[in-house]
PDB file of C-alpha atoms in Angstrom:
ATOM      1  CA  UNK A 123     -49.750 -74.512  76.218  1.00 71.00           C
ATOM      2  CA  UNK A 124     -52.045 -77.111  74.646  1.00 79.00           C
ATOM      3  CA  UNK A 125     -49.781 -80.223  76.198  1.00 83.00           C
ATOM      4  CA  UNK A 126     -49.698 -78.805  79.190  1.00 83.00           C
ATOM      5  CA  UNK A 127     -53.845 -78.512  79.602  1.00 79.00           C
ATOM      6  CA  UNK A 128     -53.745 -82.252  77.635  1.00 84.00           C
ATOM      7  CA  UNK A 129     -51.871 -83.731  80.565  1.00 84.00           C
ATOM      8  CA  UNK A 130     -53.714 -81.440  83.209  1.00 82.00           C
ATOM      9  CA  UNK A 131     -57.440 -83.522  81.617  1.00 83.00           C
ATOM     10  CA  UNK A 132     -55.746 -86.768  81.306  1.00 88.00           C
ATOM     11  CA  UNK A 133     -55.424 -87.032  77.241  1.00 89.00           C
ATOM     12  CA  UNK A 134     -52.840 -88.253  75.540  1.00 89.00           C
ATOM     13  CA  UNK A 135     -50.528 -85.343  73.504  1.00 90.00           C
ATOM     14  CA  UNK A 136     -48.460 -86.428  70.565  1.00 90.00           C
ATOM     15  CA  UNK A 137     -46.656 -83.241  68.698  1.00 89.00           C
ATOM     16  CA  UNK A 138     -45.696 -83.213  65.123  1.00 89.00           C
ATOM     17  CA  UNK A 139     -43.856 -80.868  62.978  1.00 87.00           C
ATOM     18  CA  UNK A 140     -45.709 -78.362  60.834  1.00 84.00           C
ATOM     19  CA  UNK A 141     -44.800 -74.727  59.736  1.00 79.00           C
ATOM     20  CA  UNK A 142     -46.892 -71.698  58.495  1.00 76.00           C
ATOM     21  CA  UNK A 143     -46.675 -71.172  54.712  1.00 68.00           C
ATOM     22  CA  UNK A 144     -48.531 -67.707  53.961  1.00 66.00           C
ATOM     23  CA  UNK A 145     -46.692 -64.309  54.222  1.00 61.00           C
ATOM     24  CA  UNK A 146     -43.368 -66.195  55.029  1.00 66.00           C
ATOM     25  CA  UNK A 147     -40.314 -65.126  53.161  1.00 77.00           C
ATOM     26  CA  UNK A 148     -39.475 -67.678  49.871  1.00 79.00           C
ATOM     27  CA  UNK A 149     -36.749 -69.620  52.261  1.00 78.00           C
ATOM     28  CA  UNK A 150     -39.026 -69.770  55.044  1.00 81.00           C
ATOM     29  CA  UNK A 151     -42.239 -70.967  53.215  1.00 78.00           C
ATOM     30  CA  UNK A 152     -39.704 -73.972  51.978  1.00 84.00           C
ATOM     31  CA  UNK A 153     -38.460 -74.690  55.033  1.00 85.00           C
ATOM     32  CA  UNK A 154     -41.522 -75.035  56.637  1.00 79.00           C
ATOM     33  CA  UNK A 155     -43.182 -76.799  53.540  1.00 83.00           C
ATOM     34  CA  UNK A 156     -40.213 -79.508  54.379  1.00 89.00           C
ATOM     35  CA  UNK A 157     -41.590 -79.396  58.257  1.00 88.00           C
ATOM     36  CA  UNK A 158     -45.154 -80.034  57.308  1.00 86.00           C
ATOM     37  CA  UNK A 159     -44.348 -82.753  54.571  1.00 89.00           C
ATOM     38  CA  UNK A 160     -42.468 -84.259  57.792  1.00 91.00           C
ATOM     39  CA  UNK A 161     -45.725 -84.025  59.966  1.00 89.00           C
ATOM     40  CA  UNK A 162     -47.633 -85.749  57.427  1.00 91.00           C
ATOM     41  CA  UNK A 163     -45.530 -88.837  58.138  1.00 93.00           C
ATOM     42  CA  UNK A 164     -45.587 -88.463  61.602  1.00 93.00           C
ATOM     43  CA  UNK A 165     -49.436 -87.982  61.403  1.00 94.00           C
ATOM     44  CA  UNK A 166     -49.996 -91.246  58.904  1.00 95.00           C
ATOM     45  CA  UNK A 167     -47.735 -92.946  61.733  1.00 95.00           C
ATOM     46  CA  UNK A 168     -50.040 -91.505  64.857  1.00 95.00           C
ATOM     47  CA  UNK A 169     -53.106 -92.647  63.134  1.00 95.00           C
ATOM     48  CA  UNK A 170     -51.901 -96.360  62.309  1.00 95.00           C
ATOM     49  CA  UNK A 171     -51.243 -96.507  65.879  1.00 95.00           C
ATOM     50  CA  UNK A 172     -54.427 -94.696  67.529  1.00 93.00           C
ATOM     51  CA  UNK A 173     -57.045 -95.969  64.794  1.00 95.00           C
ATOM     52  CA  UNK A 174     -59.613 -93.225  64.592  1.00 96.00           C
ATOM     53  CA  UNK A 175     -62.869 -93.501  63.191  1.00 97.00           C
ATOM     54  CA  UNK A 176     -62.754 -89.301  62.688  1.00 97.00           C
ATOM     55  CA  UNK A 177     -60.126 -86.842  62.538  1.00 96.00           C
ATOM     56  CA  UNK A 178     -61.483 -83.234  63.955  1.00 95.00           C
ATOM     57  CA  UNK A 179     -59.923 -80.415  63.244  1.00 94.00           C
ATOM     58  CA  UNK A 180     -60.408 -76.636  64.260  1.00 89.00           C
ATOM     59  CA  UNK A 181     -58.343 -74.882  61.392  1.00 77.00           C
ATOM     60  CA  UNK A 182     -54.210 -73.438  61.029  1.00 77.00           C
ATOM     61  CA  UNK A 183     -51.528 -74.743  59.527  1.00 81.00           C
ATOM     62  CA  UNK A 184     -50.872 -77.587  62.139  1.00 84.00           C
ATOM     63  CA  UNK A 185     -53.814 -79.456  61.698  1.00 88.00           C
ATOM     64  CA  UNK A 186     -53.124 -79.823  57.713  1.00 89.00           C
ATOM     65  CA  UNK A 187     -50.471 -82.366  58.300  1.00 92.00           C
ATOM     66  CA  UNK A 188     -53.178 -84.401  60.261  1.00 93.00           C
ATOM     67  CA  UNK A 189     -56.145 -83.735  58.133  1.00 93.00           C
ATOM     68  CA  UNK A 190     -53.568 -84.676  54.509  1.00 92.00           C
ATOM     69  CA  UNK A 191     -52.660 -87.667  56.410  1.00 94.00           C
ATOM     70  CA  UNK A 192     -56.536 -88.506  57.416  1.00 95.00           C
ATOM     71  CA  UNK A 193     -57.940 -88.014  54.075  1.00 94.00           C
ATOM     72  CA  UNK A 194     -54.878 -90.266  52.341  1.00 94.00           C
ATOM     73  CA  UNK A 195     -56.405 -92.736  54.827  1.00 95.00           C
ATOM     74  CA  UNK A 196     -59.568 -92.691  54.744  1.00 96.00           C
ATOM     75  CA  UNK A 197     -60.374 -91.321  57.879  1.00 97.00           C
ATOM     76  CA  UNK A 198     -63.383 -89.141  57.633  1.00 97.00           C
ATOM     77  CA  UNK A 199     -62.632 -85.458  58.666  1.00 97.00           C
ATOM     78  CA  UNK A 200     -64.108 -83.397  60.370  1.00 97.00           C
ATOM     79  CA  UNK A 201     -63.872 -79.445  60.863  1.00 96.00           C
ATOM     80  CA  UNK A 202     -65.264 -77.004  63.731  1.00 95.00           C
ATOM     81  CA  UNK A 203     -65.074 -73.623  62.804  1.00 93.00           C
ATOM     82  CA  UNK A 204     -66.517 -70.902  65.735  1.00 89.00           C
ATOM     83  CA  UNK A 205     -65.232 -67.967  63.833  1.00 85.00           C
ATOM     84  CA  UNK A 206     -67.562 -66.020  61.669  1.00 83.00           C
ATOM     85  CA  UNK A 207     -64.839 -65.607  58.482  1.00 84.00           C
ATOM     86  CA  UNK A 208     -62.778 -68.348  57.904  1.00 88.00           C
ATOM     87  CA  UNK A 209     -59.261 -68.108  57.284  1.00 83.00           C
ATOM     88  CA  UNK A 210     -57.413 -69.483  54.278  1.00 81.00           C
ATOM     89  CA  UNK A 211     -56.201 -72.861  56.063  1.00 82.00           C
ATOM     90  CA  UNK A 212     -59.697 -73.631  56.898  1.00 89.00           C
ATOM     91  CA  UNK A 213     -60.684 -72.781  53.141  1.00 90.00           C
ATOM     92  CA  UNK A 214     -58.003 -75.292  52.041  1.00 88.00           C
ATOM     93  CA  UNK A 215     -58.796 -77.909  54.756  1.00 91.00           C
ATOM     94  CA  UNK A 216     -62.466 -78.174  54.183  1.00 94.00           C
ATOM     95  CA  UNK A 217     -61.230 -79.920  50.288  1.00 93.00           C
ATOM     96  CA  UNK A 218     -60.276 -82.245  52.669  1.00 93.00           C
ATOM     97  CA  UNK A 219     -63.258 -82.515  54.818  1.00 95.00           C
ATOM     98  CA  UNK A 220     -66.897 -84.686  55.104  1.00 96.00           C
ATOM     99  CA  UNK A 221     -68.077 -81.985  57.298  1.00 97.00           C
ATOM    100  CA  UNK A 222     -67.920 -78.657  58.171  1.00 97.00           C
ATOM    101  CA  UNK A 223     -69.338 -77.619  61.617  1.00 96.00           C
ATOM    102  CA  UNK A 224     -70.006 -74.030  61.931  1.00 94.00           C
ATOM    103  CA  UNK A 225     -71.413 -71.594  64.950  1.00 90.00           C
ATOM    104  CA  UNK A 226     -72.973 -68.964  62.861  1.00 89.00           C
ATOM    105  CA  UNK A 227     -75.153 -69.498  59.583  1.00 93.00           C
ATOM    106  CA  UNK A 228     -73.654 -66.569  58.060  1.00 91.00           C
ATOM    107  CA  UNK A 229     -70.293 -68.481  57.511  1.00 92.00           C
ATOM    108  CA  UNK A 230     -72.222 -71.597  56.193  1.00 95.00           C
ATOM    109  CA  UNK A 231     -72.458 -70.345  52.512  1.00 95.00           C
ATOM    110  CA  UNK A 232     -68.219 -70.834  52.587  1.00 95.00           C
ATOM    111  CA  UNK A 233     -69.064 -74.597  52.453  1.00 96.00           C
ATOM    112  CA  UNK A 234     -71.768 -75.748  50.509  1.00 95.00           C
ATOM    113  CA  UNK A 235     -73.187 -79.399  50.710  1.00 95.00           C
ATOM    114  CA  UNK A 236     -70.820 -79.641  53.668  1.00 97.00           C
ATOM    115  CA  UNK A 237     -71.640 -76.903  56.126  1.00 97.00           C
ATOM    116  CA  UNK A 238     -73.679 -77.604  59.489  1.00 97.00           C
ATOM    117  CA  UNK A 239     -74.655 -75.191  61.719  1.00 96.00           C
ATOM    118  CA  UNK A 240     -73.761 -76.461  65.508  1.00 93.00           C
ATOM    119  CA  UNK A 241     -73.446 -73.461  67.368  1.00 90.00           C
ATOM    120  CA  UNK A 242     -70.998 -72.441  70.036  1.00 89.00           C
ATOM    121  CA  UNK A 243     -70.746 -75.870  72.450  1.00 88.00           C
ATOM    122  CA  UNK A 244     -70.675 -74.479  75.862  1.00 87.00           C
ATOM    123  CA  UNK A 245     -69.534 -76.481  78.935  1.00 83.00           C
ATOM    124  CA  UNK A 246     -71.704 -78.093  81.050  1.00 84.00           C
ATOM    125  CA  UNK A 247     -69.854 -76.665  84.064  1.00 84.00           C
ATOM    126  CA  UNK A 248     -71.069 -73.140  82.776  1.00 86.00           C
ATOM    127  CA  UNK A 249     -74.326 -74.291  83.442  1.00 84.00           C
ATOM    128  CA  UNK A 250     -74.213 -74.838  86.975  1.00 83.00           C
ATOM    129  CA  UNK A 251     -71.444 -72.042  87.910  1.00 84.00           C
ATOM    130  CA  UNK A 252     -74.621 -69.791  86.244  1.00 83.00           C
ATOM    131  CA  UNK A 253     -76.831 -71.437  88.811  1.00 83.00           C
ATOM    132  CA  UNK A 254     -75.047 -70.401  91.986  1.00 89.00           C
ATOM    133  CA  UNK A 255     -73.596 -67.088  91.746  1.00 89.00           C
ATOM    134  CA  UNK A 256     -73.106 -66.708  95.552  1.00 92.00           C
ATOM    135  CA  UNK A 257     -71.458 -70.014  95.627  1.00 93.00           C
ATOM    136  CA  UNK A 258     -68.856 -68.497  92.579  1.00 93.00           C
ATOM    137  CA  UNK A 259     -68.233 -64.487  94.408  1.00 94.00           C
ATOM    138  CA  UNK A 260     -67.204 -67.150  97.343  1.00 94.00           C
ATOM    139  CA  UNK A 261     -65.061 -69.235  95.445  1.00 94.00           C
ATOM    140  CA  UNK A 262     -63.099 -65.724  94.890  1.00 94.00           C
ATOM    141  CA  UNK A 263     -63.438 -64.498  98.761  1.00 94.00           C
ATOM    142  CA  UNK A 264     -65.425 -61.773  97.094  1.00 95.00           C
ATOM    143  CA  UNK A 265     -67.500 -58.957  99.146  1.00 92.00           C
ATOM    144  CA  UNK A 266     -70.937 -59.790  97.921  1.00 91.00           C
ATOM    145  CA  UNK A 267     -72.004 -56.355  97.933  1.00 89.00           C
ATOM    146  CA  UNK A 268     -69.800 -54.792  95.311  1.00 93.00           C
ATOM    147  CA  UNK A 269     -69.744 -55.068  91.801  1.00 96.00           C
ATOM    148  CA  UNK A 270     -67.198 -57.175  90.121  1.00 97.00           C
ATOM    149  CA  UNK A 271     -65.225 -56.223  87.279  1.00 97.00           C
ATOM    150  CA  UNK A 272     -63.357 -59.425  85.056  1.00 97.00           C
ATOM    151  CA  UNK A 273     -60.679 -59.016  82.675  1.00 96.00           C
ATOM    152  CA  UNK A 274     -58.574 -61.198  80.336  1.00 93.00           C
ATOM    153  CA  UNK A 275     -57.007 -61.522  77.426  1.00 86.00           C
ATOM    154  CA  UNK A 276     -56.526 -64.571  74.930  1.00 72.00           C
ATOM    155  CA  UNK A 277     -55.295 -68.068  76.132  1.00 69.00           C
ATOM    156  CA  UNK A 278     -51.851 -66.636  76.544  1.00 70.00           C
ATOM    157  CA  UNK A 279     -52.853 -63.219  77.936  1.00 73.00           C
ATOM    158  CA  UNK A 280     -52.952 -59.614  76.407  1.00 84.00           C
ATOM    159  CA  UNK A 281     -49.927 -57.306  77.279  1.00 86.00           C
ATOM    160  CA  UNK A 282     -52.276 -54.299  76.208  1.00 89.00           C
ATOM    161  CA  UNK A 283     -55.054 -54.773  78.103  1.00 92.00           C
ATOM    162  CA  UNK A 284     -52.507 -55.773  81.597  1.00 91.00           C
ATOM    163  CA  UNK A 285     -50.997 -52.721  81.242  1.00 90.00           C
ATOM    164  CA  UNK A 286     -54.299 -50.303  81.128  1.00 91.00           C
ATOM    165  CA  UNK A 287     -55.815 -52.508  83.784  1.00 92.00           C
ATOM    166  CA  UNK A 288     -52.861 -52.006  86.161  1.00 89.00           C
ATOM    167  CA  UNK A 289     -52.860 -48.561  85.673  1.00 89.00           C
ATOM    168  CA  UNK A 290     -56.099 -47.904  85.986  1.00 90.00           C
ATOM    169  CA  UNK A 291     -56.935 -50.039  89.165  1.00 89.00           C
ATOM    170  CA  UNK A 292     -56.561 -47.179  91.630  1.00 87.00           C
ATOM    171  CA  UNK A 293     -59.600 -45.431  90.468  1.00 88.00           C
ATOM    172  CA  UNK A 294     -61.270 -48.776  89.746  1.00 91.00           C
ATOM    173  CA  UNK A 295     -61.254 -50.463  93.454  1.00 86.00           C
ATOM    174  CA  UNK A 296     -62.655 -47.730  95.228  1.00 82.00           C
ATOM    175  CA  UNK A 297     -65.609 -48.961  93.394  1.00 90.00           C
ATOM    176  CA  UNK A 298     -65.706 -52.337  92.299  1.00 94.00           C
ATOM    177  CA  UNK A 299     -63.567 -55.637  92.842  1.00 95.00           C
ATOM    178  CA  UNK A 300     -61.360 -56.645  90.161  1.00 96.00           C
ATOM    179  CA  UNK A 301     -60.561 -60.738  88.996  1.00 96.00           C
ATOM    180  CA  UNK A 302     -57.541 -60.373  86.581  1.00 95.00           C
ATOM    181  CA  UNK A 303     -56.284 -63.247  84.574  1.00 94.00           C
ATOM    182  CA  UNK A 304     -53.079 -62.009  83.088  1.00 93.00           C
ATOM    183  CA  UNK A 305     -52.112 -64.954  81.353  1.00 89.00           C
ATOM    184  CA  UNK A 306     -48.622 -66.645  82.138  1.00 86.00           C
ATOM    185  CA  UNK A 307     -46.492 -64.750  79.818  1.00 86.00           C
ATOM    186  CA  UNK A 308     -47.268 -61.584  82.091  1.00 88.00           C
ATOM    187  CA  UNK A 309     -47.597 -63.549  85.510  1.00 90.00           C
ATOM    188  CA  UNK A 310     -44.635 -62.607  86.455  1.00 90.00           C
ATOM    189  CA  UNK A 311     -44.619 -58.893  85.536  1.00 89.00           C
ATOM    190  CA  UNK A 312     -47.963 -58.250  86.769  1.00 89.00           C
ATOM    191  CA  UNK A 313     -47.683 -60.129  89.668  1.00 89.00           C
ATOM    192  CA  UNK A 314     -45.118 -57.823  90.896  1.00 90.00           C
ATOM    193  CA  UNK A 315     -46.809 -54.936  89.846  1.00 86.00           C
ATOM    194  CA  UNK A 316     -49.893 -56.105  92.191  1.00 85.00           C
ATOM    195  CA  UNK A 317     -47.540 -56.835  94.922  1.00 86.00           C
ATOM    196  CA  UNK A 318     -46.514 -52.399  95.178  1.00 85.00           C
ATOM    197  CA  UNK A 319     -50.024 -51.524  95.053  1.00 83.00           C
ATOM    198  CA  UNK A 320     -51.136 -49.702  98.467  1.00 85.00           C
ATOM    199  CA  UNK A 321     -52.824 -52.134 100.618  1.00 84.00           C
ATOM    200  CA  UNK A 322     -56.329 -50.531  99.821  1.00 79.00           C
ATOM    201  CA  UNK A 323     -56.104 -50.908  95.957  1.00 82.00           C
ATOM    202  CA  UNK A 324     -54.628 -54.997  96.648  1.00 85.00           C
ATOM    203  CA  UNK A 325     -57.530 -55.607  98.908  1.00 87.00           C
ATOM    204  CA  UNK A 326     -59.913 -55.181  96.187  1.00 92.00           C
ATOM    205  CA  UNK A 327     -57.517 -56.923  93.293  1.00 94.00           C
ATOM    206  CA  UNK A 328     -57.282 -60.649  92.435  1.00 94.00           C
ATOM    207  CA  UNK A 329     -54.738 -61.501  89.928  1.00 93.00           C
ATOM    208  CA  UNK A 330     -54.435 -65.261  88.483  1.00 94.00           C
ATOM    209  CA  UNK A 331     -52.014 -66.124  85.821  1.00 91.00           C
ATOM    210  CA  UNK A 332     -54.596 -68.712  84.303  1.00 90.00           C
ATOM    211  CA  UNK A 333     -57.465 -70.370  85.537  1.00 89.00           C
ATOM    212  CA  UNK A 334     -58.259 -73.860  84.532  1.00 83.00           C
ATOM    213  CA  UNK A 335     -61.527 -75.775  86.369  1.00 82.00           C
ATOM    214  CA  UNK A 336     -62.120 -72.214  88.243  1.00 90.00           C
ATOM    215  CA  UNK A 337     -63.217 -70.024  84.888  1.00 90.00           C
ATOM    216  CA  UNK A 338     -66.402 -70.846  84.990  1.00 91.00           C
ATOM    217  CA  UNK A 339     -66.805 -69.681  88.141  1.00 94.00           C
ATOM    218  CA  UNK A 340     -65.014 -66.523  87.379  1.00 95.00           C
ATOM    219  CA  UNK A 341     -67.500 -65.178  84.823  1.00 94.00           C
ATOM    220  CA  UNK A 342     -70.252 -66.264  86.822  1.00 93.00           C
ATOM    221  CA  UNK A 343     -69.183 -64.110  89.597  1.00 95.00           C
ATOM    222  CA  UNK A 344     -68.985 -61.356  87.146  1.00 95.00           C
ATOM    223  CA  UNK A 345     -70.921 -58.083  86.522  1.00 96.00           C
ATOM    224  CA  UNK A 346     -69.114 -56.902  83.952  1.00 96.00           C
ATOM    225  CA  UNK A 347     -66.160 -58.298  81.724  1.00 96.00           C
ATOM    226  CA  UNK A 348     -63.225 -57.102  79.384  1.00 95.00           C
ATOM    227  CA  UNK A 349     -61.682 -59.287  76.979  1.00 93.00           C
ATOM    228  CA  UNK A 350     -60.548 -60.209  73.856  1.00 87.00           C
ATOM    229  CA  UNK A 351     -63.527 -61.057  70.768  1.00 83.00           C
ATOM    230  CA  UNK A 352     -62.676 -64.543  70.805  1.00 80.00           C
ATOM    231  CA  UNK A 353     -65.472 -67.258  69.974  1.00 79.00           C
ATOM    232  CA  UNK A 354     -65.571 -68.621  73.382  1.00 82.00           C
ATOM    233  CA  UNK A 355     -66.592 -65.192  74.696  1.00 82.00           C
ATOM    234  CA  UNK A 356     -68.725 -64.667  71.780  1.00 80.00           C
ATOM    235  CA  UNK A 357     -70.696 -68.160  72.774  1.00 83.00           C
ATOM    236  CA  UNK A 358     -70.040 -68.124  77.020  1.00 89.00           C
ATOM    237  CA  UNK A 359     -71.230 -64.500  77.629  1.00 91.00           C
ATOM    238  CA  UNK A 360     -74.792 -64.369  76.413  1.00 89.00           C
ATOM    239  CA  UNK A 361     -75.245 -67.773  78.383  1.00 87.00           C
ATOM    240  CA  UNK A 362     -74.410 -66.218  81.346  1.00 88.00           C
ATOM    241  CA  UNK A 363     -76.153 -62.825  80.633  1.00 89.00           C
ATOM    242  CA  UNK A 364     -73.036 -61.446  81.516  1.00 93.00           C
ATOM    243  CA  UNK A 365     -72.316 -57.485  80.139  1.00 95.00           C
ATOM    244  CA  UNK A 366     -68.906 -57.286  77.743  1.00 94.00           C
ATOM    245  CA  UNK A 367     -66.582 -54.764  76.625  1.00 94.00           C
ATOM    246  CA  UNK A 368     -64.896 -56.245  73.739  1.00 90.00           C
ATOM    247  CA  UNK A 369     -61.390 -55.257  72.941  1.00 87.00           C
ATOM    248  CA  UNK A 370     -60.333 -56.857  69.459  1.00 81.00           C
ATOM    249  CA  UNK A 371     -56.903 -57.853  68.250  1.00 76.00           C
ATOM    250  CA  UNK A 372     -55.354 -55.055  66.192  1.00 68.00           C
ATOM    251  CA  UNK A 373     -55.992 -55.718  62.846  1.00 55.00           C
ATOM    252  CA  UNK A 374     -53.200 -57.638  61.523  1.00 48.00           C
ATOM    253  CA  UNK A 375     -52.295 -60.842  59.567  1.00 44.00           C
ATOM    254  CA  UNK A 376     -52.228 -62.830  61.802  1.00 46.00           C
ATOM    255  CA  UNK A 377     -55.856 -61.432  63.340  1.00 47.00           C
ATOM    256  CA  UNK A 378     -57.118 -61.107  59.777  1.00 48.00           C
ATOM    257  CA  UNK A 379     -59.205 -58.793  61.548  1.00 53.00           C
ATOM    258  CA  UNK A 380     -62.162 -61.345  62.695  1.00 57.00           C
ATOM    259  CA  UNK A 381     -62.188 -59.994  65.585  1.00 53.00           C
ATOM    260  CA  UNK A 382     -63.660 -57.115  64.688  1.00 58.00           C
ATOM    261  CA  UNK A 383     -66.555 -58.802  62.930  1.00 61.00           C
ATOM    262  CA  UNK A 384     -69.622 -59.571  65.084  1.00 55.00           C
ATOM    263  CA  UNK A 385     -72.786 -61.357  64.163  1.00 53.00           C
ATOM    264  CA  UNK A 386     -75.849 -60.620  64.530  1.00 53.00           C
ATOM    265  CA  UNK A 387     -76.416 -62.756  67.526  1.00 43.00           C
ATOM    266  CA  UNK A 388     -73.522 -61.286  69.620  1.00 45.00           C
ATOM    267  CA  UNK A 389     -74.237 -57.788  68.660  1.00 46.00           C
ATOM    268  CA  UNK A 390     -77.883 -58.777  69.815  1.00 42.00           C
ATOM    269  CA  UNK A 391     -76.499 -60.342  72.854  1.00 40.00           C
ATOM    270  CA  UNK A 392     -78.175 -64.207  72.170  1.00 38.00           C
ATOM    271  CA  UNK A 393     -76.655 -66.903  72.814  1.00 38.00           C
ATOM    272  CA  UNK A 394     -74.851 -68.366  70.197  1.00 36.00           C
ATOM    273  CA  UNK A 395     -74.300 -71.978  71.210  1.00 34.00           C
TER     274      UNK A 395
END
């Protein structure tokens, strides 16, 4: 996914090999120890080439190949972290790091003498999507008399919440419009599941697999949202003054269950960036 919105913005995309070392089986963890060592040369290759004056990171195993290979170079590194716990690759990475930029200053105590407190950045197209909320229910061919529900999941979509949505949409048009981004992984599923809706319930329905430039319009045009408790939603939302429902990741490993774990400022509903 990340090439694909690299080439979509006009930036260059170079992958390397990496591999994720926690909770893998003994033969795994080695394998993918041997991948990562691999990335590392492929990184200190990538950066003789390119020349940085910083490396910036935001955390997981695939930016520690890049970061080593920084840090052997002395390239000054630098991490962003918008979550409010930080996982154990970021924990590892910022030994590696100058700086440590964080959103919240509960999670600054994790990184002493490196730690500052940035905030969520938020887009600058935000801004002016916020200023023209007729211009965004438009964009959408939305009636500007009804209420307008928005729902997505991650960057890649969340089956769960598709699934309710869909089922639920009957009982939801007759009094609001809906703007669903399903994510691409779904497009296809949901996409045909739109398509045998009755002609009243489809009238009222907008599905998207993704939406790139036109997000920001999106939430603007919003009353109310439902979505994942990522740290873009955590940041974007109070900008906007937009209502949420927050639906966290089940608590798993690969979650670690941040998700669930709101500061202040969200629970508050302030912005956070």
């Amino acid at each position: 996914m990340e090439r694909d919105l690299a080439m979509r913005a006009g930036l260059s995309y170079r992958a390397i090999a990496t591999g994720q070392l926690r909770g893998r089986a003994p033969w795994t963890a080695a394998a993918n120890l041997l991948r990562m060592a691999h990335g590392a040369r492929q990184s200190a290759a990538l950066l003789r080439e390119f020349q940085p004056q910083v490396c910036f990171v935001t955390g997981g195993y695939v930016c520690t190949p890049v970061a080593w290979a920084a840090k052997r170079m002395g390239v000054p590194v630098l991490i962003y972290l918008p979550d409010l716990t930080p996982g154990l690759a970021i924990r590892a990475l910022s030994l590696l790091a100058a700086r440590v930029a964080v959103s919240f200053p509960e999670v600054a105590p994790w990184f002493p003498g490196k730690a500052v407190v940035t905030g969520y950045p938020l887009r600058p197209e935000l801004h002016a999507a916020a200023a023209d909320r007729p211009g965004a229910r438009a964009h959408f061919n939305l009636a500007p008399d009804l209420p307008v529900l928005l729902v997505f999941g991650g960057s890649r979509g969340a089956r769960s919440i598709n699934q309710a949505l869909l089922a639920a949409l009957p009982a939801l048009v007759g009094q609001m419009q809906v703007v669903h981004i399903s994510g691409t992984l779904d497009w296809p599923q949901v996409e045909a599941q739109a398509a045998a809706l009755p002609e009243s319930v489809r009238a009222h329905y907008h599905g998207f697999a993704y939406l790139h430039d036109d997000m920001a319009l999106a939430l603007a045009a919003a009353d109310l949202v439902v979505a994942r408790a990522g740290a873009s939603t955590l940041g974007e939302f109070p900008l906007l003054g937009l209502p949420a429902i927050l639906a966290p990741l089940p608590v798993c490993r690969a979650a670690s269950g941040r998700q669930r774990r709101l500061p202040g400022a969200a629970r508050r509903g302030r912005q956070t960036g």
